[in-house]
Amino acid sequence: MIEISSEIIKSIKKVIGPFQENENINLHEPDLIDTNANSYLKNCVDTNWVSSAGEWVKEFEKYLSAYTGAKYVIAVSNGTVALRLALHGMGVKAEEEVLIPPLSFVATANAVSHLGATPHFIDIESETLGMCPQALERRLKEIAIKKGKFLFNKLTDKRISAVMPVHVYGLPAKMIEIKKICLEWGIPLVEDAAEALGSWIVDNDNSFKHCGCFGDVGTISFNGNKIITTGGGGALLTNNEQIATHCRHISTTAKIKHPWDFYHDQIGWNDRMPNLNAALGVAQMEILETIVEKKRRLYKCYKKNFQDIEIAEIIGESKNSKSNYWLVTLRLKGNLDDNLKSNILQQAHDLKILLRPSWRLLSELPMYSNSPFGDLSESFNQSKRLINLPSSPKLIK
């Protein structure tokens, strides 16, 4: 087992190259050296436009709209806020259920809980690590019942108000199949594309469509470890003008526009992205294609260096999709020794190579242990096998 762990670490070191003895090789860090970030941030300071009103916010939203193809983009303060706003925009309310996969960052479930709703866990599939369309269909047939124009869980008597798949590690989920199921059952579709800026899927018309644009609404995150960062930030994507208008209004404290009067027509949130953060985002949107190209080259390097290791594989994009490879992910194969993954992680961390296991399944966390769920066997099978590898674009020179 120690030999296998050492072989895996050796293959990782071949990809990341030489590094200083006391240097951490982080999982994913931004590289702002060859950007206009300093100039754009200076402009914010020089003009005193540092808060949520400012031209850089508008410019960032325009960049995201042009790149993703979403007609409407709303930049907000973080990815969790974007998810909560998206769910709210789709009418999710307290005492309802949202169907999500258990393999995701906790924000996916927390955004549901922030509205007083309940996460309902649907199993994943092995190819993309995203929500399994067949598992979704099976679970709906087990529990769903139509009452008027809404769908309810007959076991809990709660409305099923949305399905929210996740593009895990930037690997596009099977959105064509999931969208078809949502349309057949009449369930709103929200996409958690937090990790998927620069990831695409071939649509039914044989053209590439950006992740986050298949559902009624989608979201992206710009946290410090994402493919581009605004320090902290997120965005809501939609092609629905009514949803966009409502979400923009509610995210700006529900204030009615007026030269001097402060009139708010409903309870709102103060969710908007500051101008400083948006300026940082614009600087990286200008080089996003270069970043994605570096990430895809890094994936190919890992793939090549692991091709002769029988016990491990590097997970690639599925057919008819294009991944940004936000986090390149290793999957251990076969019958696993209980200590193998821990040994790999420990050896790597001893060398300051900061590998990471997959997240704990959301269904295993104490606040979600009583949430409803279907058969999650593949989620458990995959989560014990996954290790995220150093994926910073600067690792490719």
Tab-separated table of C-alpha atoms in Angstrom:
chain	number	residue	atom	x	y	z
A	1	MET	CA	0.000	0.000	0.000
A	2	ILE	CA	2.854	2.391	0.810
A	3	GLU	CA	4.368	1.593	-2.582
A	4	ILE	CA	1.085	2.419	-4.339
A	5	SER	CA	0.797	5.699	-2.429
A	6	SER	CA	4.382	6.603	-3.312
A	7	GLU	CA	3.779	5.793	-6.976
A	8	ILE	CA	0.765	8.107	-7.056
A	9	ILE	CA	2.674	10.921	-5.322
A	10	LYS	CA	5.546	10.456	-7.770
A	11	SER	CA	3.169	10.873	-10.720
A	12	ILE	CA	1.719	14.042	-9.195
A	13	LYS	CA	5.203	15.498	-8.655
A	14	LYS	CA	6.050	14.878	-12.317
A	15	VAL	CA	3.158	17.139	-13.297
A	16	ILE	CA	3.658	19.972	-10.826
A	17	GLY	CA	7.424	20.040	-11.367
A	18	PRO	CA	10.127	21.197	-8.933
A	19	PHE	CA	9.139	23.441	-6.041
A	20	GLN	CA	10.801	25.032	-3.025
A	21	GLU	CA	11.195	22.874	0.077
A	22	ASN	CA	8.973	25.097	2.249
A	23	GLU	CA	6.483	25.965	-0.497
A	24	ASN	CA	2.880	24.781	-0.317
A	25	ILE	CA	1.447	23.399	-3.544
A	26	ASN	CA	-2.119	24.581	-3.082
A	27	LEU	CA	-5.179	22.947	-4.553
A	28	HIS	CA	-6.220	25.954	-6.613
A	29	GLU	CA	-5.035	29.522	-6.380
A	30	PRO	CA	-5.550	32.565	-8.607
A	31	ASP	CA	-2.852	33.888	-10.903
A	32	LEU	CA	-3.381	37.619	-11.391
A	33	ILE	CA	0.122	38.511	-12.578
A	34	ASP	CA	-0.664	38.962	-16.271
A	35	THR	CA	-3.943	40.841	-15.821
A	36	ASN	CA	-5.126	44.444	-15.587
A	37	ALA	CA	-6.288	43.870	-12.003
A	38	ASN	CA	-4.084	46.533	-10.390
A	39	SER	CA	-5.099	49.161	-12.940
A	40	TYR	CA	-8.809	48.424	-12.606
A	41	LEU	CA	-8.699	48.360	-8.804
A	42	LYS	CA	-6.827	51.681	-8.824
A	43	ASN	CA	-9.600	53.113	-10.981
A	44	CYS	CA	-12.157	52.122	-8.328
A	45	VAL	CA	-10.132	53.813	-5.599
A	46	ASP	CA	-9.331	56.907	-7.672
A	47	THR	CA	-12.989	57.442	-8.587
A	48	ASN	CA	-14.316	56.483	-5.124
A	49	TRP	CA	-16.665	53.926	-6.729
A	50	VAL	CA	-15.898	50.989	-4.461
A	51	SER	CA	-19.317	49.711	-3.399
A	52	SER	CA	-22.173	47.959	-5.212
A	53	ALA	CA	-22.920	50.812	-7.596
A	54	GLY	CA	-20.297	51.265	-10.281
A	55	GLU	CA	-19.388	50.749	-13.898
A	56	TRP	CA	-17.237	47.682	-13.255
A	57	VAL	CA	-20.269	45.748	-11.986
A	58	LYS	CA	-22.128	46.510	-15.215
A	59	GLU	CA	-19.047	45.643	-17.266
A	60	PHE	CA	-18.575	42.341	-15.447
A	61	GLU	CA	-22.199	41.380	-16.029
A	62	LYS	CA	-21.834	42.230	-19.729
A	63	TYR	CA	-18.721	40.046	-20.001
A	64	LEU	CA	-20.480	37.123	-18.328
A	65	SER	CA	-23.546	37.515	-20.530
A	66	ALA	CA	-21.478	37.606	-23.720
A	67	TYR	CA	-19.362	34.624	-22.662
A	68	THR	CA	-22.101	32.322	-21.346
A	69	GLY	CA	-24.892	33.360	-23.688
A	70	ALA	CA	-27.253	34.144	-20.790
A	71	LYS	CA	-29.449	37.147	-21.624
A	72	TYR	CA	-29.488	38.393	-18.045
A	73	VAL	CA	-26.717	38.281	-15.435
A	74	ILE	CA	-26.879	39.565	-11.861
A	75	ALA	CA	-23.561	39.819	-9.998
A	76	VAL	CA	-23.879	39.178	-6.255
A	77	SER	CA	-21.672	38.935	-3.181
A	78	ASN	CA	-21.029	35.168	-3.187
A	79	GLY	CA	-22.068	31.858	-4.697
A	80	THR	CA	-24.351	30.847	-1.821
A	81	VAL	CA	-26.274	34.102	-2.185
A	82	ALA	CA	-26.593	33.427	-5.927
A	83	LEU	CA	-28.087	29.982	-5.231
A	84	ARG	CA	-30.498	31.304	-2.621
A	85	LEU	CA	-31.567	34.124	-4.943
A	86	ALA	CA	-32.042	31.688	-7.843
A	87	LEU	CA	-34.194	29.350	-5.748
A	88	HIS	CA	-36.225	32.280	-4.463
A	89	GLY	CA	-36.674	33.494	-8.032
A	90	MET	CA	-38.156	30.109	-8.928
A	91	GLY	CA	-40.661	30.374	-6.094
A	92	VAL	CA	-39.063	28.009	-3.569
A	93	LYS	CA	-40.595	28.596	-0.139
A	94	ALA	CA	-40.384	27.275	3.406
A	95	GLU	CA	-41.627	23.728	4.036
A	96	GLU	CA	-40.952	22.666	0.433
A	97	GLU	CA	-38.357	20.259	-0.980
A	98	VAL	CA	-35.559	20.797	-3.492
A	99	LEU	CA	-33.964	17.742	-5.118
A	100	ILE	CA	-30.151	17.948	-5.047
A	101	PRO	CA	-27.183	15.530	-5.217
A	102	PRO	CA	-25.335	14.746	-1.966
A	103	LEU	CA	-21.887	15.142	-3.577
A	104	SER	CA	-21.396	18.906	-3.507
A	105	PHE	CA	-20.060	21.742	-1.385
A	106	VAL	CA	-22.334	22.501	1.564
A	107	ALA	CA	-23.561	25.758	-0.030
A	108	THR	CA	-25.834	23.752	-2.332
A	109	ALA	CA	-27.853	22.466	0.617
A	110	ASN	CA	-27.451	25.595	2.748
A	111	ALA	CA	-29.036	27.793	0.073
A	112	VAL	CA	-32.109	25.553	0.212
A	113	SER	CA	-32.176	25.740	4.012
A	114	HIS	CA	-31.807	29.532	4.031
A	115	LEU	CA	-35.278	29.692	2.460
A	116	GLY	CA	-36.714	27.316	5.041
A	117	ALA	CA	-36.958	24.513	2.479
A	118	THR	CA	-35.562	20.978	2.791
A	119	PRO	CA	-32.867	19.328	0.637
A	120	HIS	CA	-33.967	15.961	-0.769
A	121	PHE	CA	-30.976	13.921	-1.934
A	122	ILE	CA	-30.807	12.167	-5.315
A	123	ASP	CA	-27.983	9.767	-6.223
A	124	ILE	CA	-25.141	10.636	-8.614
A	125	GLU	CA	-23.656	8.682	-11.526
A	126	SER	CA	-20.016	7.742	-12.000
A	127	GLU	CA	-19.234	9.315	-15.377
A	128	THR	CA	-19.752	12.983	-14.475
A	129	LEU	CA	-20.149	12.714	-10.673
A	130	GLY	CA	-23.341	14.749	-11.169
A	131	MET	CA	-26.977	13.944	-10.472
A	132	CYS	CA	-28.005	10.688	-12.138
A	133	PRO	CA	-30.978	11.182	-14.509
A	134	GLN	CA	-32.117	7.585	-13.987
A	135	ALA	CA	-31.968	7.980	-10.198
A	136	LEU	CA	-33.963	11.217	-10.474
A	137	GLU	CA	-36.622	9.508	-12.597
A	138	ARG	CA	-36.811	6.518	-10.246
A	139	ARG	CA	-37.150	8.681	-7.160
A	140	LEU	CA	-39.900	10.795	-8.706
A	141	LYS	CA	-41.838	7.652	-9.626
A	142	GLU	CA	-41.461	6.444	-6.028
A	143	ILE	CA	-42.565	9.590	-4.217
A	144	ALA	CA	-44.144	12.183	-6.514
A	145	ILE	CA	-47.847	12.902	-6.792
A	146	LYS	CA	-49.558	15.699	-8.697
A	147	LYS	CA	-51.938	17.999	-6.809
A	148	GLY	CA	-53.379	20.637	-9.091
A	149	LYS	CA	-50.499	22.270	-10.953
A	150	PHE	CA	-47.864	21.358	-8.349
A	151	LEU	CA	-45.880	18.205	-7.567
A	152	PHE	CA	-45.756	16.861	-4.016
A	153	ASN	CA	-43.798	14.238	-2.101
A	154	LYS	CA	-46.532	11.827	-1.043
A	155	LEU	CA	-44.376	10.606	1.874
A	156	THR	CA	-43.893	14.052	3.451
A	157	ASP	CA	-46.783	15.965	1.843
A	158	LYS	CA	-44.334	18.732	0.907
A	159	ARG	CA	-44.240	20.385	-2.487
A	160	ILE	CA	-41.259	19.458	-4.691
A	161	SER	CA	-40.424	22.981	-5.827
A	162	ALA	CA	-37.169	22.547	-7.793
A	163	VAL	CA	-34.470	20.197	-9.042
A	164	MET	CA	-30.919	21.526	-8.620
A	165	PRO	CA	-28.110	19.464	-10.225
A	166	VAL	CA	-24.452	20.419	-9.718
A	167	HIS	CA	-21.586	20.480	-12.229
A	168	VAL	CA	-19.086	18.852	-9.871
A	169	TYR	CA	-15.447	20.010	-10.170
A	170	GLY	CA	-16.345	21.664	-13.499
A	171	LEU	CA	-17.442	18.359	-15.085
A	172	PRO	CA	-20.734	19.021	-16.932
A	173	ALA	CA	-23.643	17.009	-15.554
A	174	LYS	CA	-26.086	15.239	-17.872
A	175	MET	CA	-28.289	18.279	-18.348
A	176	ILE	CA	-30.057	17.197	-21.544
A	177	GLU	CA	-31.536	14.169	-19.774
A	178	ILE	CA	-32.212	16.008	-16.504
A	179	LYS	CA	-33.952	18.888	-18.278
A	180	LYS	CA	-36.161	16.431	-20.180
A	181	ILE	CA	-37.258	14.817	-16.911
A	182	CYS	CA	-37.973	18.207	-15.312
A	183	LEU	CA	-40.115	19.238	-18.282
A	184	GLU	CA	-42.046	15.953	-18.204
A	185	TRP	CA	-42.774	16.288	-14.483
A	186	GLY	CA	-43.273	20.066	-14.498
A	187	ILE	CA	-40.509	20.849	-11.992
A	188	PRO	CA	-38.455	24.084	-12.163
A	189	LEU	CA	-34.768	23.479	-12.944
A	190	VAL	CA	-32.005	25.428	-11.186
A	191	GLU	CA	-28.351	24.741	-12.094
A	192	ASP	CA	-25.557	24.992	-9.557
A	193	ALA	CA	-22.738	25.850	-11.958
A	194	ALA	CA	-20.588	27.350	-9.186
A	195	GLU	CA	-17.522	25.438	-10.420
A	196	ALA	CA	-18.325	25.428	-14.134
A	197	LEU	CA	-17.428	28.787	-15.691
A	198	GLY	CA	-15.860	27.709	-18.985
A	199	SER	CA	-17.648	24.332	-19.121
A	200	TRP	CA	-19.988	23.505	-22.017
A	201	ILE	CA	-22.441	20.848	-23.217
A	202	VAL	CA	-23.547	20.065	-26.763
A	203	ASP	CA	-27.253	20.954	-26.874
A	204	ASN	CA	-29.964	19.314	-28.981
A	205	ASP	CA	-29.141	21.654	-31.880
A	206	ASN	CA	-25.512	20.361	-31.875
A	207	SER	CA	-24.091	23.675	-30.655
A	208	PHE	CA	-22.193	24.159	-27.391
A	209	LYS	CA	-24.253	25.671	-24.576
A	210	HIS	CA	-22.679	26.966	-21.382
A	211	CYS	CA	-23.320	25.187	-18.097
A	212	GLY	CA	-25.819	27.167	-16.044
A	213	CYS	CA	-27.910	28.016	-19.110
A	214	PHE	CA	-29.966	24.815	-19.411
A	215	GLY	CA	-32.261	25.471	-16.470
A	216	ASP	CA	-34.728	28.235	-15.737
A	217	VAL	CA	-31.885	29.868	-13.835
A	218	GLY	CA	-28.250	29.028	-13.061
A	219	THR	CA	-25.493	30.293	-10.796
A	220	ILE	CA	-21.706	30.705	-10.833
A	221	SER	CA	-19.248	31.278	-7.971
A	222	PHE	CA	-16.177	33.534	-7.948
A	223	ASN	CA	-14.742	32.471	-4.601
A	224	GLY	CA	-10.983	32.756	-4.128
A	225	ASN	CA	-10.395	29.174	-5.285
A	226	LYS	CA	-12.576	29.256	-8.414
A	227	ILE	CA	-11.430	29.391	-12.052
A	228	ILE	CA	-11.656	33.180	-11.847
A	229	THR	CA	-12.104	35.026	-8.573
A	230	THR	CA	-13.554	38.305	-7.407
A	231	GLY	CA	-12.272	37.612	-3.898
A	232	GLY	CA	-15.804	36.572	-3.048
A	233	GLY	CA	-18.711	36.721	-5.420
A	234	GLY	CA	-21.291	34.953	-7.504
A	235	ALA	CA	-23.678	35.494	-10.387
A	236	LEU	CA	-27.177	34.500	-11.380
A	237	LEU	CA	-27.775	33.572	-15.039
A	238	THR	CA	-31.173	33.434	-16.749
A	239	ASN	CA	-32.891	34.019	-20.070
A	240	ASN	CA	-36.162	34.891	-18.347
A	241	GLU	CA	-36.709	38.651	-18.131
A	242	GLN	CA	-39.348	38.383	-15.402
A	243	ILE	CA	-37.094	36.284	-13.156
A	244	ALA	CA	-34.140	38.604	-13.810
A	245	THR	CA	-36.131	41.750	-13.018
A	246	HIS	CA	-37.476	40.316	-9.773
A	247	CYS	CA	-34.117	38.913	-8.616
A	248	ARG	CA	-32.251	42.136	-9.378
A	249	HIS	CA	-34.879	44.101	-7.445
A	250	ILE	CA	-34.989	41.790	-4.434
A	251	SER	CA	-31.161	41.609	-4.305
A	252	THR	CA	-30.944	45.415	-4.114
A	253	THR	CA	-32.992	45.726	-0.885
A	254	ALA	CA	-36.195	45.907	-2.999
A	255	LYS	CA	-35.700	49.659	-3.340
A	256	ILE	CA	-37.824	51.516	-5.879
A	257	LYS	CA	-35.558	53.700	-8.016
A	258	HIS	CA	-35.943	57.399	-7.137
A	259	PRO	CA	-33.543	60.398	-7.045
A	260	TRP	CA	-33.881	60.815	-3.280
A	261	ASP	CA	-36.741	58.830	-1.746
A	262	PHE	CA	-36.022	55.584	0.103
A	263	TYR	CA	-39.040	53.424	-0.628
A	264	HIS	CA	-38.808	49.633	-0.450
A	265	ASP	CA	-41.873	47.735	-1.648
A	266	GLN	CA	-41.094	44.357	-0.020
A	267	ILE	CA	-38.549	42.547	2.155
A	268	GLY	CA	-35.311	42.354	0.191
A	269	TRP	CA	-31.681	41.357	0.552
A	270	ASN	CA	-28.486	43.382	0.231
A	271	ASP	CA	-26.785	40.927	-2.111
A	272	ARG	CA	-25.078	43.002	-4.778
A	273	MET	CA	-21.419	42.636	-5.745
A	274	PRO	CA	-19.175	45.626	-4.923
A	275	ASN	CA	-17.455	47.522	-7.738
A	276	LEU	CA	-14.002	46.551	-6.403
A	277	ASN	CA	-14.777	42.862	-6.709
A	278	ALA	CA	-16.282	43.252	-10.166
A	279	ALA	CA	-13.158	45.076	-11.388
A	280	LEU	CA	-11.105	42.054	-10.350
A	281	GLY	CA	-13.531	39.843	-12.254
A	282	VAL	CA	-13.318	41.882	-15.460
A	283	ALA	CA	-9.519	41.667	-15.393
A	284	GLN	CA	-9.747	37.863	-15.416
A	285	MET	CA	-12.625	37.589	-17.887
A	286	GLU	CA	-10.254	39.245	-20.361
A	287	ILE	CA	-7.966	36.196	-20.140
A	288	LEU	CA	-10.518	33.476	-19.333
A	289	GLU	CA	-9.903	31.554	-22.552
A	290	THR	CA	-6.196	31.378	-21.701
A	291	ILE	CA	-6.976	30.169	-18.173
A	292	VAL	CA	-9.294	27.421	-19.445
A	293	GLU	CA	-6.757	26.358	-22.066
A	294	LYS	CA	-4.081	26.034	-19.345
A	295	LYS	CA	-6.452	24.020	-17.171
A	296	ARG	CA	-7.218	21.614	-20.002
A	297	ARG	CA	-3.494	21.181	-20.707
A	298	LEU	CA	-2.910	20.466	-17.016
A	299	TYR	CA	-5.598	17.766	-17.126
A	300	LYS	CA	-3.857	16.159	-20.126
A	301	CYS	CA	-0.543	16.150	-18.238
A	302	TYR	CA	-2.132	14.349	-15.291
A	303	LYS	CA	-3.908	11.942	-17.653
A	304	LYS	CA	-0.624	11.049	-19.356
A	305	ASN	CA	1.291	10.557	-16.114
A	306	PHE	CA	-1.366	8.289	-14.606
A	307	GLN	CA	-2.026	6.121	-17.657
A	308	ASP	CA	0.157	3.264	-16.385
A	309	ILE	CA	-1.151	3.251	-12.809
A	310	GLU	CA	-3.779	0.520	-12.742
A	311	ILE	CA	-5.336	1.426	-9.421
A	312	ALA	CA	-6.092	5.053	-10.311
A	313	GLU	CA	-7.592	7.079	-13.134
A	314	ILE	CA	-8.008	10.771	-13.906
A	315	ILE	CA	-11.673	11.607	-14.493
A	316	GLY	CA	-12.324	13.193	-17.885
A	317	GLU	CA	-15.236	15.006	-19.470
A	318	SER	CA	-18.143	12.947	-20.783
A	319	LYS	CA	-19.067	12.672	-24.454
A	320	ASN	CA	-20.550	15.851	-25.966
A	321	SER	CA	-19.215	18.064	-23.199
A	322	LYS	CA	-16.205	20.291	-22.582
A	323	SER	CA	-14.918	20.752	-19.044
A	324	ASN	CA	-12.950	23.624	-17.558
A	325	TYR	CA	-11.297	21.008	-15.278
A	326	TRP	CA	-11.604	23.342	-12.307
A	327	LEU	CA	-10.265	20.624	-10.031
A	328	VAL	CA	-8.554	17.710	-11.739
A	329	THR	CA	-9.787	14.641	-9.884
A	330	LEU	CA	-8.206	11.240	-9.348
A	331	ARG	CA	-10.417	8.208	-8.807
A	332	LEU	CA	-9.127	5.089	-7.048
A	333	LYS	CA	-10.325	1.884	-8.727
A	334	GLY	CA	-11.097	-1.662	-7.648
A	335	ASN	CA	-11.471	-3.014	-4.130
A	336	LEU	CA	-10.060	-0.320	-1.890
A	337	ASP	CA	-7.890	-0.815	1.136
A	338	ASP	CA	-9.509	1.242	3.898
A	339	ASN	CA	-6.308	3.193	4.543
A	340	LEU	CA	-5.094	3.806	0.974
A	341	LYS	CA	-6.701	7.206	0.451
A	342	SER	CA	-5.609	8.421	3.886
A	343	ASN	CA	-2.028	7.297	3.209
A	344	ILE	CA	-1.958	9.143	-0.128
A	345	LEU	CA	-3.297	12.318	1.485
A	346	GLN	CA	-0.878	12.076	4.416
A	347	GLN	CA	2.187	11.495	2.215
A	348	ALA	CA	1.216	14.397	-0.010
A	349	HIS	CA	0.578	16.783	2.888
A	350	ASP	CA	3.910	15.805	4.460
A	351	LEU	CA	5.466	17.085	1.222
A	352	LYS	CA	3.245	20.212	1.361
A	353	ILE	CA	1.277	19.022	-1.686
A	354	LEU	CA	-2.212	19.906	-0.519
A	355	LEU	CA	-4.381	17.203	-2.035
A	356	ARG	CA	-7.977	17.032	-0.864
A	357	PRO	CA	-10.577	14.271	-0.594
A	358	SER	CA	-14.052	14.888	-1.952
A	359	TRP	CA	-16.473	16.671	0.339
A	360	ARG	CA	-18.299	14.677	2.979
A	361	LEU	CA	-21.643	13.721	1.459
A	362	LEU	CA	-24.202	16.345	2.450
A	363	SER	CA	-26.532	13.605	3.648
A	364	GLU	CA	-23.907	12.649	6.263
A	365	LEU	CA	-23.692	16.122	7.818
A	366	PRO	CA	-25.567	16.504	11.134
A	367	MET	CA	-27.953	19.227	9.954
A	368	TYR	CA	-29.009	17.148	6.924
A	369	SER	CA	-28.951	13.636	8.386
A	370	ASN	CA	-32.759	13.608	8.634
A	371	SER	CA	-33.373	15.003	5.153
A	372	PRO	CA	-35.239	12.719	2.730
A	373	PHE	CA	-33.191	10.680	0.262
A	374	GLY	CA	-33.403	7.840	-2.224
A	375	ASP	CA	-30.834	5.139	-2.900
A	376	LEU	CA	-27.440	6.888	-2.553
A	377	SER	CA	-25.230	3.854	-3.173
A	378	GLU	CA	-23.262	5.394	-6.052
A	379	SER	CA	-22.678	8.600	-4.090
A	380	PHE	CA	-21.095	6.585	-1.275
A	381	ASN	CA	-19.136	4.444	-3.735
A	382	GLN	CA	-17.659	7.417	-5.574
A	383	SER	CA	-16.987	9.722	-2.626
A	384	LYS	CA	-14.636	7.232	-0.948
A	385	ARG	CA	-12.541	7.021	-4.152
A	386	LEU	CA	-12.017	10.688	-5.093
A	387	ILE	CA	-8.955	12.875	-4.554
A	388	ASN	CA	-8.633	16.417	-5.919
A	389	LEU	CA	-5.191	17.213	-7.348
A	390	PRO	CA	-3.356	20.571	-7.473
A	391	SER	CA	-5.086	22.416	-10.312
A	392	SER	CA	-3.806	25.998	-10.320
A	393	PRO	CA	-3.390	27.308	-13.882
A	394	LYS	CA	0.069	28.619	-12.988
A	395	LEU	CA	1.290	24.992	-12.803
A	396	ILE	CA	1.288	25.128	-16.625
A	397	LYS	CA	4.017	27.461	-17.814
